[in-house]
Each structure stands twice: as C-alpha cells, then as structure tokens.
Backbone as a ProteinNet text record, in pm:
[ID]
protein_1_A
[PRIMARY]
MWRQRKRLGLALGGGVARGRAHVGVIQVLEEAGIEVSFVSGVSAGAMVGACYAAGLNVAQLTQVATGFTWFRVASFSLLNPFRQGLDRLGLVDFENLEMFVIDAIGDVAFDELKLPFAAGATDLLTGERIVLTSGRVAHAVRASAAVPGVVVPVRWGERILCDGFASNNVPIQILHDMGADVVLAVNIMPVGRQVPSSFFWAGSTALSALVLQAGDPLDLADVLIEPDLAEIDYLFPSAARVVQLGREAALPAIPQLRALLA
[TERTIARY]
8300.9	8261.2	8218.5	8112.4	8053.8	8138.9	8126.5	8235.6	8155.9	8151.1	8084.1	8162.8	8124.5	8175.5	8125	8005.2	7944.2	7913.7	7896.5	7880.8	7737.5	7714.4	7573.8	7571.3	7435.6	7399.1	7291.6	7274	7178.4	7095.8	6968.4	6866.4	6785.5	6810.2	6723.7	6625.5	6512.6	6383.7	6368.9	6261.1	6224.8	6112.7	6099.6	5998.5	6002.7	6047.6	6085.4	6149.4	6092.9	6174.2	6174.2	6081	6084.7	6232.1	6312.7	6434.5	6542.6	6498.9	6580.9	6585	6488.9	6475.2	6606.4	6659.3	6764.5	6877.8	6892.2	7001.3	6993.7	6879.5	6864	6903.5	6848.3	6872.9	7052.5	7125.7	7265	7317.4	7271.7	7327.8	7331.8	7218.2	7207.6	7296.6	7305.4	7429.8	7566.6	7588.8	7749	7752.9	7645.3	7665.6	7680.4	7625.9	7614	7742.9	7828.3	7952.9	7930.5	7813.3	7777.9	7828.2	7905.8	7969.4	7864.9	7860.8	7778.9	7884.2	7854.9	7951.4	7911.1	7767.7	7707.3	7588.3	7550.6	7456.4	7353.8	7223.6	7146.1	7047.7	6981.2	6903.3	6812.7	6700.2	6600.4	6557.4	6569	6509.7	6588.8	6516.6	6568.9	6668.9	6643.4	6742.1	6859	6850.8	6977.4	7058.9	7007.1	7064.9	7147.8	7093.6	7140.4	7252.2	7200.3	7312.2	7425.6	7423.5	7537.1	7617.1	7566.3	7650.2	7709.3	7635.2	7683.8	7810.8	7774.9	7896.9	8016.7	7977.6	8097.4	8181.8	8155.8	8227.2	8188.2	8087.3	8036.9	8016	8053.7	8026	7893.2	7853.7	7720.3	7683.4	7760.2	7752.1	7728.8	7799.9	7808.7	7676.6	7620.8	7501.2	7397.6	7393.1	7284.8	7277.8	7378	7394.3	7334.6	7362.7	7291.3	7149.9	7105.2	6959.5	6880.3	6939.5	6863.7	6895.5	7002.3	7012.5	6931.2	6872.1	6783.3	6638.6	6611.4	6501.4	6436.5	6318.4	6274	6324.3	6325.3	6373.9	6513.8	6599.6	6731.3	6770	6676.7	6682	6616.5	6511.6	6415.6	6407.6	6396.5	6361.5	6229.6	6157.9	6034	6042.1	6070.9	6063.4	5939.9	5825.9	5709.7	5711.6	5797.9	5794.1	5900.1	5974.4	6060.3	5986.2	5966.8	5892.6	5948.6	6084.7	6147.5	6147.9	6072	6082.3	6066.6	6167.3	6149.3	6210.9	6186.8	6240.2	6178.7	6273.6	6243.3	6199.2	6223.3	6190.1	6037.4	5986.1	5824.5	5753	5839.2	5774	5768.1	5774.7	5779.5	5743.4	5702.5	5680.7	5806.3	5893.8	6012.4	6125.8	6237	6372.3	6458.3	6530.6	6617.9	6763.2	6788.1	6939.5	7003.4	6925.2	6992.9	7012.3	6932.4	6943.2	7083.8	7105.6	7242.4	7349.5	7351.4	7463.7	7452.3	7354.5	7350.1	7432.3	7424	7502.4	7634.5	7667.4	7802.4	7888.6	7795.3	7855.2	7875.8	7799.1	7813.1	7937.8	7959.9	8060	8152.1	8144.6	8220.2	8134.7	8182.6	8129.3	8211.4	8182.6	8242.2	8176.6	8263.9	8191.4	8175.7	8077.6	8047.7	8180.3	8286.4	8399.6	8484.8	8445.8	8535.3	8479	8345.8	8289.4	8378.3	8358.8	8414.8	8366.2	8224.6	8139.1	8070.7	8053	7983.8	7854.3	7793.3	7676.3	7577.8	7449.7	7360.6	7234.9	7199.8	7094.6	6981.6	6870.6	6762.2	6674	6631.4	6552.9	6444.5	6392.5	6291.5	6293.7	6288.3	6296.1	6152.4	6147.5	6008.1	5925.1	5997.9	5948.5	5903.7	5983.4	5937.1	5901.1	5908.9	5878.2	5973.6	6075.9	6197	6257	6274.1	6364.4	6507.7	6584.4	6701.5	6801.3	6912.5	7010.6	7116.5	7147.5	7272.6	7388.9	7508.9	7627.3	7743	7727.4	7850.1	7821.6	7920	7897.2	7883.3	7844.9	7848.6	7742.2	7768.6	7683.8	7582.2	7632.4	7513.5	7395.3	7438.7	7336.3	7257	7308.8	7232.4	7123.5	7166.8	7068.3	6968.2	6996.1	6897.9	6784.2	6867.3	6747.8	6677.4	6709.1	6660.6	6538.6	6557.1	6455.6	6352	6361.3	6270.8	6148.6	6056.7	5916.9	5837.8	5801.9	5738.3	5612.4	5613.5	5496.3	5502.9	5614.5	5637.6	5768.9	5867.8	6012.4	6038.6	6130.6	6150.3	6248.8	6232.3	6307.6	6451.9	6523.6	6672.8	6731.1	6795.2	6857.4	6976.8	6987.8	7098	7134.2	7224.7	7268.7	7145.6	7107.3	6986.4	6858	6857.6	6738	6701.8	6542.7	6517.1	6455.7	6527.9	6491	6421.6	6335.3	6261	6277.2	6202.3	6212.2	6211.3	6303.2	6287.4	6165.5	6094.9	5972.8	5874.2	5875.1	5771.4	5791.6	5910.9	5941.5	5975.6	6064.6	6131.9	6165.5	6086.2	6127.2	6232.7	6239.9	6328.6	6421.5	6526	6617	6669.9	6616.9	6711.3	6762.6	6713.4	6781.5	6929.6	6928.9	7067.9	7172.7	7135.7	7253.8	7268.3	7183.3	7225.7	7309.7	7293.3	7386.2	7511.7	7522.8	7650.3	7745.4	7683.2	7767.6	7727.3	7618.7	7586.9	7557.1	7581.1	7552	7423.7	7392.4	7269.7	7222.4	7098.6	7042.1	6960.8	6947.6	6888.1	6802.6	6678.2	6591.9	6520.4	6515.7	6441.1	6354	6213.2	6096.8	6035.8	6039.7	5991.1	5852.7	5784.4	5660.2	5573.9	5559.4	5481.5	5320.6	5255.5	5108.9	5076.2	4970	4920.2	4905.3	4818.8	4774.1	4684.8	4627	4526.8	4433.5	4320.4	4225.7	4309	4315.1	4376.9	4281.2	4362.5	4308.2	4235.5	4264.7	4215	4204.3	4160	4137.4	4266.6	4368.1	4496.9	4582.5	4573.5	4662	4577.1	4442.2	4401.6	4448.7	4480.7	4536.3	4674.6	4756.6	4883.7	4899.4	4799.1	4823.2	4805.8	4706.1	4685.5	4811.7	4877.5	5000.3	5115.1	5119.7	5223.8	5195.7	5079.9	5041.2	5084.5	5058	5075	5227.6	5304	5445.7	5518.5	5461	5524.5	5492.7	5374.3	5351.1	5437.6	5484.3	5550.3	5720.2	5768.1	5888.7	5949	6067.7	6105.2	6023.6	5993.9	5922.3	6010.9	5940.6	6024.3	6086.4	6015.8	6077.7	6193.2	6223.4	6367.6	6480.9	6448.3	6554.8	6550.3	6659	6688.3	6624.7	6623.6	6573.6	6508.5	6398.9	6319.1	6283.2	6331.1	6281.7	6198.7	6080.4	5978.6	5953	6016.1	5981.2	5825.1	5800.5	5640.2	5631.5	5604.8	5593.7	5468.9	5362.4	5260	5182.9	5186.8	5109.3	5210.2	5347.7	5450	5440.6	5445.4	5433.7	5556.9	5520.4	5619.8	5695	5653.2	5730.2	5809.6	5735.6	5803.3	5776.6	5822.9	5847.5	5942.4	5938.4	6046.8	6160.5	6271.7	6380.9	6428.2	6442.3	6486.7	6386.2	6247.4	6148.4	6168.9	6206.4	6196.7	6331.2	6436.5	6556.7	6552.9	6482.5	6437.7	6362	6257.5	6172.8	6255	6357.9	6441.7	6512.2	6566.9	6653.5	6562.9	6431.8	6349.3	6310.1	6301.3	6273.4	6378.1	6507.6	6644.8	6681.2	6660.8	6716.5	6669.9	6534	6488	6547.9	6598.4	6651.1	6795.7	6860.1	7010	7045.3	6984	7005.6	7000.1	6885	6872.4	6973.2	7023.3	7108.7	7250.4	7288.5	7406.9	7431	7315	7296.3	7327	7260.6	7282.1	7418.9	7473.2	7614	7729.5	7690.6	7797.5	7804.2
16675.3	16572.4	16445.1	16405.9	16266.8	16167.4	16080.5	15955.5	15829.8	15716.9	15605.1	15537.9	15509.3	15434.6	15316.1	15287.1	15170.6	15077.4	14958.4	14840.2	14812.9	14826.8	14826.6	14679	14633.8	14516.3	14534.4	14478.2	14489.9	14384.2	14377.5	14257.4	14279.2	14183	14200	14088.2	14143.6	14053.7	13997.1	13894.8	13817.4	13890.9	13854.1	13929.2	13907.6	13780.9	13746	13853	13898.4	14004.8	14124.7	14156.7	14280.9	14308.6	14206.6	14203.9	14294.2	14322.4	14432.9	14569.2	14593	14712.1	14734.5	14602.7	14601.1	14674.8	14665.9	14712.8	14879.2	14934.7	15078.4	15122.7	15039.7	15073.1	15085.3	14970.6	14964.2	15087.9	15115.3	15238.2	15356.1	15385.6	15511.2	15486.3	15353.2	15356.4	15398	15344.2	15353.3	15511.6	15581.8	15713.4	15801.6	15737.3	15825.4	15787.2	15700.9	15659.9	15576.2	15495.1	15431.6	15281.1	15221.4	15079.4	14980.7	14866.7	14766.9	14659.7	14583.6	14504.1	14355.2	14361	14205.3	14213.9	14095	14105.4	13968.3	13976.3	13865.1	13876.9	13767.4	13771.7	13650.9	13666.5	13556.8	13568.6	13453.4	13446.2	13554.2	13631.1	13748.3	13837.9	13854	13925.4	13845.3	13715.8	13632.8	13634.6	13635.8	13651.8	13794	13899.9	14026.2	14045.6	13971.1	13992.8	13915.8	13789.2	13721.9	13784.1	13840.5	13914.9	14038.1	14115	14226.8	14163	14080.4	14039.6	13981.6	13926.9	13868.2	13999	14118.1	14233.4	14291.3	14245.6	14309	14451.7	14549.6	14695.4	14721	14857.4	14892.2	14858.5	14880.4	14867.1	14715.6	14633.4	14472.3	14430.4	14487.4	14440.5	14484.7	14599.2	14657.8	14554.2	14517.5	14445.5	14286.7	14248.5	14118.3	14131.5	14247.5	14269.7	14273.7	14351.3	14349	14222	14141.9	14027.4	13903.3	13921.4	13822.1	13816.1	13705.6	13686.9	13535.6	13517.6	13380.1	13281.2	13313.5	13231	13181.8	13273.5	13255.9	13162	13175.4	13099.2	12981.3	12958.1	12850.1	12765.5	12636.6	12530.3	12453.5	12403.3	12347.5	12205.5	12189.6	12022.3	11943	12012.8	11959.1	11896.5	11938	11881.2	11760.3	11737.4	11633.2	11488	11406.8	11287.9	11172.1	11207.6	11125.6	11159.8	11254.9	11321	11217.3	11226.5	11145.6	11211	11150.1	11208.9	11368.5	11460.1	11587.9	11660.1	11606.8	11670.2	11678.8	11595.5	11578.8	11674.4	11781.7	11848.7	12003.1	12026.4	12170.7	12153	12276.3	12285.9	12340.2	12423.9	12443.7	12405.9	12403.6	12380.9	12507.2	12543.1	12654.4	12627.2	12508.3	12475.5	12582.1	12637.7	12753	12867.9	12893.6	13029.7	12986.1	12865.4	12826	12865.6	12844.1	12855.1	13004.6	13085.7	13221.6	13307.1	13254.3	13307.7	13269.2	13149.2	13112	13181.2	13232	13293.5	13448.6	13501.2	13636.1	13639.5	13526.3	13544.6	13425.4	13341.4	13203.3	13112.7	12968	12867.9	12896.8	12986.5	13014.7	12965.5	12943.3	12911.1	13046.3	13017.8	13142.6	13202.4	13135.4	13181.5	13260.2	13243.7	13317.2	13446.8	13483.8	13610.3	13737	13844.2	13954.2	14016.6	13991.7	14042.8	13917	13897.9	13790.7	13809.7	13686.4	13676.2	13551.8	13574.9	13482.1	13466.3	13337.9	13309.8	13248.1	13290.2	13236.4	13120.6	13025.9	12910.5	12862.9	12759.3	12695.1	12545	12485.1	12321.6	12271.4	12217.6	12181	12089.9	11985.1	11890.1	11940.1	12021	12074	12208.6	12304.4	12441.5	12512.1	12469.9	12545.4	12666.5	12772.1	12878.5	12812.6	12813.3	12765.4	12895.6	12902	13026.9	12942.4	12957	12915.8	13016.9	12960.1	13060.5	12981.7	12861.4	12783.6	12678.9	12647.9	12567.7	12659	12603.5	12675.3	12770.5	12885.7	13014.5	12983.7	12964.3	12965.3	12841.8	12739.7	12635.7	12698.2	12760.1	12830.7	12925.1	13003.5	13096.4	13016.8	12921.1	12831.8	12780.5	12736.2	12686.8	12774.1	12893.7	13015	13058.9	13051.4	13090.1	13003.9	12858.2	12756.9	12769.3	12842.5	12882.1	12732.8	12702.6	12556.6	12537.2	12429.4	12410.5	12446.4	12544.8	12609.7	12562.6	12571	12539	12423.2	12322.9	12196.7	12244	12176.9	12202	12158.4	12190.6	12155.4	12081.2	11966.8	11888.4	11944.4	11967.9	12021.2	11936.6	11856.8	11765.4	11667.8	11665.6	11587.4	11638.5	11780.3	11855.1	11871.9	11896	11953.7	12083.6	12191.2	12325.4	12386.5	12479.9	12553.1	12720.3	12811.1	12936.9	12993.1	13083	13121.5	13224.3	13276.6	13358.6	13284.8	13154.2	13070.9	13091.4	13128.2	13120	13245.5	13314.7	13467.5	13537.4	13607.9	13676.3	13791.4	13852.2	13959	13919.1	13859.3	13808.5	13905	13967.1	14066	14018.7	13940.9	13908.8	13844.6	13773.7	13704.6	13812.7	13943.9	14037.2	14093.4	14109.1	14150.4	14027.7	13898.3	13798	13804.6	13838.8	13841.2	13974.6	14038.3	14150.3	14292.4	14316.3	14440.3	14536.8	14653.4	14758.5	14822.6	14835.1	14892.5	14793.8	14787.4	14696.1	14775.6	14773.3	14829	14711	14705.9	14619	14662.6	14592.9	14624.6	14532.5	14571.4	14481.8	14504	14412.9	14436.7	14377.1	14330.1	14270.8	14353.4	14487	14565.6	14548.9	14567.9	14588.3	14704	14695.3	14802	14922.1	14920.5	15041.5	15130.5	15072.8	15125.7	15048.3	15073.6	14966.5	14923.7	14807	14749.8	14758.4	14769.2	14803.6	14701.3	14582.6	14453.3	14334.9	14215.3	14104	14046.2	14067.1	14009.6	14084.1	14211.1	14258.3	14266.4	14241.3	14214.1	14072.3	13990.5	13870.6	13885.1	13960.9	13991.7	14056.4	14158.7	14214.4	14124.6	14031.7	13945.2	13846.3	13798.2	13725.9	13789	13924.5	14016.8	14014	14013.6	14028.2	13893.9	13789.8	13658.4	13615.9	13665.9	13652.9	13741.6	13860.4	13940.4	13881	13826.7	13773.3	13656.9	13574.8	13452.7	13471.6	13592.5	13611.7	13715	13755.9	13853.9	13975.2	14028.7	14157	14256	14350.4	14440	14561.2	14571	14673	14631.3	14503.5	14464.4	14541.7	14592	14669.2	14818.2	14884.8	14998.1	15108.7	15063.3	15149.2	15053.5	15103.5	15008.6	15084.6	15006	15070.3	14989.8	15052.2	14980.8	15039.4	15027.5	15062.3	15051.5	15153.3	15139.8	15043.2	14923.3	14805.7	14730.1	14784.6	14724.8	14660.3	14737.5	14687.6	14684.4	14636.4	14600.1	14452	14425.2	14282.5	14199.3	14085.8	14009.4	13942.9	13910.8	13829.1	13901.5	14006.1	14057.8	14205.9	14258.3	14415.4	14476.2	14610.9	14672.2	14683	14639.3	14643.1	14788.6	14858.2	15008	15061.2	15031.9	15123.7	15064.9	14922	14873	14917.7	14930.9	14981.6	15131	15186.8	15340.4	15348.5	15272.4	15284.5	15235.8	15130.7	15124.4	15235.4	15310.4	15433.9	15539.7	15560.4	15653.4	15632.1	15513.9	15475.9	15489.2	15465.6	15472.5	15614.8	15715.2	15845.8	15914.1	15898	15968.8	15906.9	15773.3	15709.2	15747.6	15800.9	15820.7	15925.2	16032.7	16117.9	16046.9	15943.3	15864	15777.8	15693	15611.8	15649.4	15776.4	15851.4	15880	15929.4	15954.4	15843.4	15731.2	15605.1	15552.7	15555.2	15497.9	15582.2	15693.3	15785.4	15782.4
8961	8869.4	8932.8	8863.5	8913.4	8922.4	9028.3	9025.4	9077.2	9000.4	9055.3	9161.7	9261.7	9385.6	9413.7	9368.9	9407.2	9278.8	9331.1	9212.3	9173.9	9048.6	9006.5	8927.4	8966.4	8898.3	8821	8701.4	8600.8	8570	8585.5	8584.2	8462.6	8366.1	8235.9	8215.6	8203.6	8221.2	8088.3	8079.2	7949.5	7895.8	7757.9	7695.2	7536.8	7502.3	7369.7	7287.5	7177.7	7095.2	7135.8	7249.6	7327.3	7398.7	7393.5	7476.8	7395.3	7277.9	7201.5	7295.6	7374.5	7457.8	7538.7	7586.3	7669.7	7629.6	7492.8	7416.3	7440	7429.9	7425.3	7581.8	7680.7	7820.6	7824.5	7772.4	7785	7713.5	7603.6	7547.3	7616.9	7696	7775.6	7900.2	7951.8	8052.6	8027.9	7898.1	7860.9	7810.7	7768.8	7733.1	7859.9	7959.2	8080.8	8167.4	8141.3	8204.6	8325.4	8332.1	8438.7	8396.5	8486	8470.6	8556.5	8462.3	8539.8	8586.5	8703.5	8759.3	8769.1	8766.9	8755.9	8674.7	8600.7	8508.1	8513.9	8537.7	8535	8423.8	8371	8256.6	8251.8	8192	8161.5	8022.6	7940.2	7810.4	7728.1	7666.2	7587.2	7669.8	7787.2	7860.2	7896.4	7892.8	7915.1	7804.2	7670.4	7550.1	7544.9	7565.4	7592.4	7676.7	7810.3	7930.1	7882.4	7839.3	7808.9	7716.5	7621	7530.7	7587.3	7673.6	7742.5	7839.6	7915	8004.6	7924.2	7806.9	7735.7	7685.7	7681.8	7656	7505.8	7460.3	7325.6	7366	7266.6	7274.7	7235.9	7255.4	7223.1	7070.9	6983.3	6837.9	6804	6870.1	6851.5	6908.9	7012.1	7087.5	6994.8	6936.6	6856.3	6715.6	6692.6	6554	6588.1	6714.8	6772.4	6772.6	6829.5	6847.4	6724.3	6618.5	6504.9	6411.2	6422.5	6374.3	6411.1	6534.4	6593.7	6521.8	6461.9	6409.4	6428.5	6434.6	6473.9	6356.2	6243.8	6133.5	6155.3	6232.6	6237.8	6363.1	6454.8	6597.4	6616	6545.1	6569.6	6467	6471.7	6362.3	6425.6	6318.3	6348.5	6387.2	6535.2	6573.8	6522.2	6512.5	6499.5	6355.5	6276.6	6122.7	6124.3	6225.1	6221.9	6259	6153.9	6182.2	6261.4	6316.5	6382.6	6556	6568.1	6716.3	6818.6	6908.7	7038.4	7153.5	7275.6	7405.8	7422	7447.7	7495.5	7347	7232.3	7099.5	7097.3	7173.5	7157.7	7247.6	7300.8	7399.2	7386.2	7234.6	7181.1	7037	7000.5	6857.2	6779	6850.3	6783	6857.3	6818.4	6886.3	6875.2	6983.1	6995.2	6978.6	6916.1	6876.3	6819.3	6725.7	6628	6708.5	6816.9	6908.4	6997.5	7020.1	7092.5	6993.9	6872.1	6779.9	6749.9	6750	6724.7	6840.7	6965.8	7073	7069.6	7028.1	7010.4	6889.7	6781.1	6670	6737.3	6840	6876.2	6971.7	7084.5	7193	7197.3	7096.1	7130	7213.9	7222.6	7290.8	7439.9	7500.5	7627.2	7759.4	7853.6	7987.8	8064.6	8163.2	8270.3	8312.4	8377.3	8421.7	8316.8	8188.7	8084.4	8054.5	8093.9	8101.5	8137.4	8090.2	8137.3	8272.2	8278.1	8401.5	8463.7	8590.1	8653.5	8599.8	8561.2	8478.7	8538.6	8565.3	8591.5	8498	8462.5	8370.7	8452.5	8454.5	8514.5	8414.1	8481.5	8417.3	8534.9	8486	8548	8548.2	8647.5	8633.8	8584.4	8472.4	8423.3	8496.9	8572.8	8653.4	8801.5	8860.1	8983.9	8995.6	8892.2	8898.7	8967.7	9028.4	9105.9	9019.4	9073.3	9014.2	8985.6	8894.9	8863	8830.4	8885.6	8860.5	8802.6	8674.6	8604.9	8619.2	8674.4	8680.7	8643.2	8598.4	8548.5	8445.4	8368.9	8254.2	8126.9	8012.9	7868.4	7890.5	7848.5	7837.4	7743	7618.1	7506.5	7531.9	7597	7641.2	7751.7	7842.6	7960.1	7884.8	7805	7736.7	7656.7	7591.9	7527.5	7633.9	7731.3	7844.9	7911.4	7918.6	7985.5	7895.9	7749.6	7664.4	7613.3	7668.2	7618.1	7669.5	7599.6	7655.1	7662.6	7775.4	7806.5	7711.9	7631.9	7553.1	7418.4	7392.2	7271.7	7215.6	7305.6	7253.8	7338.4	7261.9	7337.2	7445.1	7571.3	7691.5	7670.7	7758.9	7761.6	7877.5	7844.4	7959.9	7992.4	8159	8209.8	8331.3	8307.8	8418.3	8446.8	8559.8	8583.8	8567.8	8543.2	8537	8374.3	8378	8237.5	8249.8	8181.2	8215.7	8096.5	8128.5	8042.3	8084.2	8008	8009.9	8163.7	8215.2	8346.6	8371.6	8283.8	8281.3	8391.5	8384	8459.3	8612.4	8661.3	8799.9	8848.5	8760.1	8787.5	8695.9	8623	8499.8	8520.4	8605.8	8650.5	8767.4	8744.7	8850.5	8940.5	9029.2	9114.6	9241.2	9317.2	9435.3	9411.1	9297.9	9273.7	9270.6	9212.8	9192.4	9339.6	9430	9556.9	9621.1	9601.9	9656.4	9588.6	9458.8	9395.5	9430.9	9527.5	9556.6	9499.5	9419.9	9405.7	9508.6	9497.5	9600.2	9558.2	9435.3	9364.9	9256.5	9248	9140.9	9047.5	8919	8821	8753.3	8758.8	8692.6	8579.5	8461.5	8344.4	8320.3	8339.1	8322.4	8169.6	8097.4	7957.6	7937.5	8052.7	8045.5	8145.8	8117.2	8189.9	8194.8	8287.4	8299	8222.1	8158.7	8056.9	8121.4	8233.7	8323.1	8236.9	8133.4	8074.3	8016.3	7948.5	7886.1	7756.3	7749.5	7626	7501.1	7393.9	7264.4	7188.5	7236.7	7179.5	7267	7220.8	7318.9	7342.5	7228.8	7240.7	7336.8	7362	7453.2	7599.5	7606.9	7729.9	7781.5	7710.8	7764.9	7780.6	7701.2	7747.7	7859.6	7900.4	8033.6	8164.4	8137	8238.3	8239.8	8138	8149.1	8211.4	8179.1	8249.7	8403.6	8437.5	8564.8	8649.9	8591.8	8630.5	8651.7	8538.8	8557.2	8663.1	8686.7	8792.4	8917.9	8946.7	9073.3	9104.7	8997.1	9024.3	9058.9	9043.2	9061.7	9164.5	9172.4	9274.7	9270.7	9392.4	9372.2	9305.9	9223.8	9139.8	9237.5	9352.8	9450.1	9522.9	9515.2	9537	9471.9	9368.2	9292.9	9335.6	9321.5	9381.6	9253.8	9151.3	9028.2	8932.5	8898.9	8798.4	8674.1	8563.2	8422.6	8348.7	8316.7	8240.7	8109.2	7996.8	7872	7833.5	7745.4	7724.3	7630.9	7658.7	7557.2	7570.9	7649.9	7688.3	7552.6	7445.1	7330.8	7201.7	7242.9	7153.4	7127.3	6987.8	6961.6	7010.9	7087.8	7138.8	7034.3	6909.5	6816.3	6701.9	6642.8	6522.9	6541.9	6638.6	6643.1	6567.9	6544.6	6474	6570.6	6535.1	6616	6658.8	6569.1	6585.2	6684.2	6681.2	6754.8	6897.2	6909.4	7045.1	7123.4	7047.4	7107.4	7146.1	7083	7097.7	7231.4	7236.2	7369.6	7499.4	7468.9	7592	7632.1	7519.5	7550.7	7616.2	7567.3	7625.8	7767.9	7815.4	7950	8041.1	7983.5	8054.4	8099.9	8002.9	8027.8	8160.1	8182.3	8305.6	8431.6	8419.7	8562.3	8589.8	8490.8	8496.4	8633.9	8655.4	8777.9	8903.6	8912.7	9045.6	9047.1	8920.8	8946.1	8979	8924.2	8954.7	9104.5	9158.5	9307.1	9384.4	9368	9431.8	9407.3	9309.3	9274.4	9336.4	9358.1	9422.1	9575.8
[MASK]
++++++++++++++++++++++++++++++++++++++++++++++++++++++++++++++++++++++++++++++++++++++++++++++++++++++++++++++++++++++++++++++++++++++++++++++++++++++++++++++++++++++++++++++++++++++++++++++++++++++++++++++++++++++++++++++++++++++++++++++++++++++++++++++++++++++

C-alpha cells in the first residue's frame, strides 16, 4: 500500500476567475489520499489557498469557487465622487473580496490557519516581491489580488501592495523555504503553445509569457500542473468547466506525485 512519507507544498498561481481550476486540482489530491503540508498562492490562488489552509473541505471550496463573482467581490471606486488617497488608483475596490473571504473562513490571522500559508504580493512603489505570512489573512488576500491600475491597492504597514502576479505569479521557492520536501505548482496562466484564435488571445499569450519571466522559474517545482486554460476567459468563465479542467490536468500527475512523496 502506498504511504506518504514526505511533506508536500502546493503553489497556486494567479489568473483571476481561472483560479477555480485550483479547486479541481485539490479535489484530485484529496481523492488520491495526498496530504498538503504547506500552501502558497497569489491573487485567485491566494483566495483558494487561504480557504484550503483554513481547513475548508472540497465541498466548501467548490461552493466558494462557484460563489465568486465580480459583482460580489468588486465595487466601482470610479463612481465614488469623493475618491481620495489610494482610492484614486483603481477603477474598482476589493473591499468586498476581503469580506467574501471573511465570510468563508472568518477574520483569522495566519497563525490561526490549519496549514502554514504564504500569500504573494508586490510593493507598488519598489516592485519588490512581498511574501505575507502574518497578519490578517483576508486583508492579505485582498492585497495579493489588487491588479495594479484596475483595483485599488492596499496599505500594509508602511507599504502599498498590489497583485503578486506583477512580481511572482507562482510562488514556489517560499514553499521550499517553509520546509516542503516536494513542491507541486499549478500555473493557470499557461502560454498557448498554438496559434491564438483571436487578437485578444494573442495578447493574453504575450501577457502570460511576461508574467512567467518575472517570477520563480517553474522548474523549481518538482511537479508542474498547467490546466488547458490558454483560451479560457479570465473574467466570466463557466465555473464548472474551469474546475473540471483543473481535475483533468491533475489526474495524470498523481503517479509522479505519489512516487516522489513516498
């Protein structure tokens, strides 16, 4: 009988509403009896990762993924005639995203989570990669998901933070540093590897390439999963379809993962 002897770190990349694919990957891991010891995430990956690290089961994670909509997590800052300070730096505000996470797991701190968790963000003023491992989890998720120029950035102590995709979209090295023996990375902004079907997807492919160049090399992971999302809408995809694509990408990786973890 197979027995897991090593500690697994799970890195969940950013990719807006494509982040639902992470739920499909986690479903497959749990069905295979593979336990995760450490979690990292950026943007949508930070939201799913925080909920998973808090102890939500697969059914609850699926409910969170399907309940996530732009109309629920974003408010139009641009429509506020009294905007000032950081509010002037985005079209929408993710205060409701913070509340969405609190509704799911409570207003907990990192040290109250069941699994060690790290959220990736970017310092808007210096471009530095920032790894958040202490403080309020929901606020960290909000910072990690604050797409610069679109979403109002988040003040974190003396820093002003925005989306982690700008500096490190798939945070792999932090999991090695935290003590993972094996790291599984899930990249949901894959390069298309085929001729794009439209000008939009041509631009999306170029963006994916830029994002991947900015962060940890994907080969730092022992196992890499890249769901077939190259032409899946970032903003309004079918939740069930994206979860299923995550499952389909994870299933072939299970034998390799088991071998490494044994």
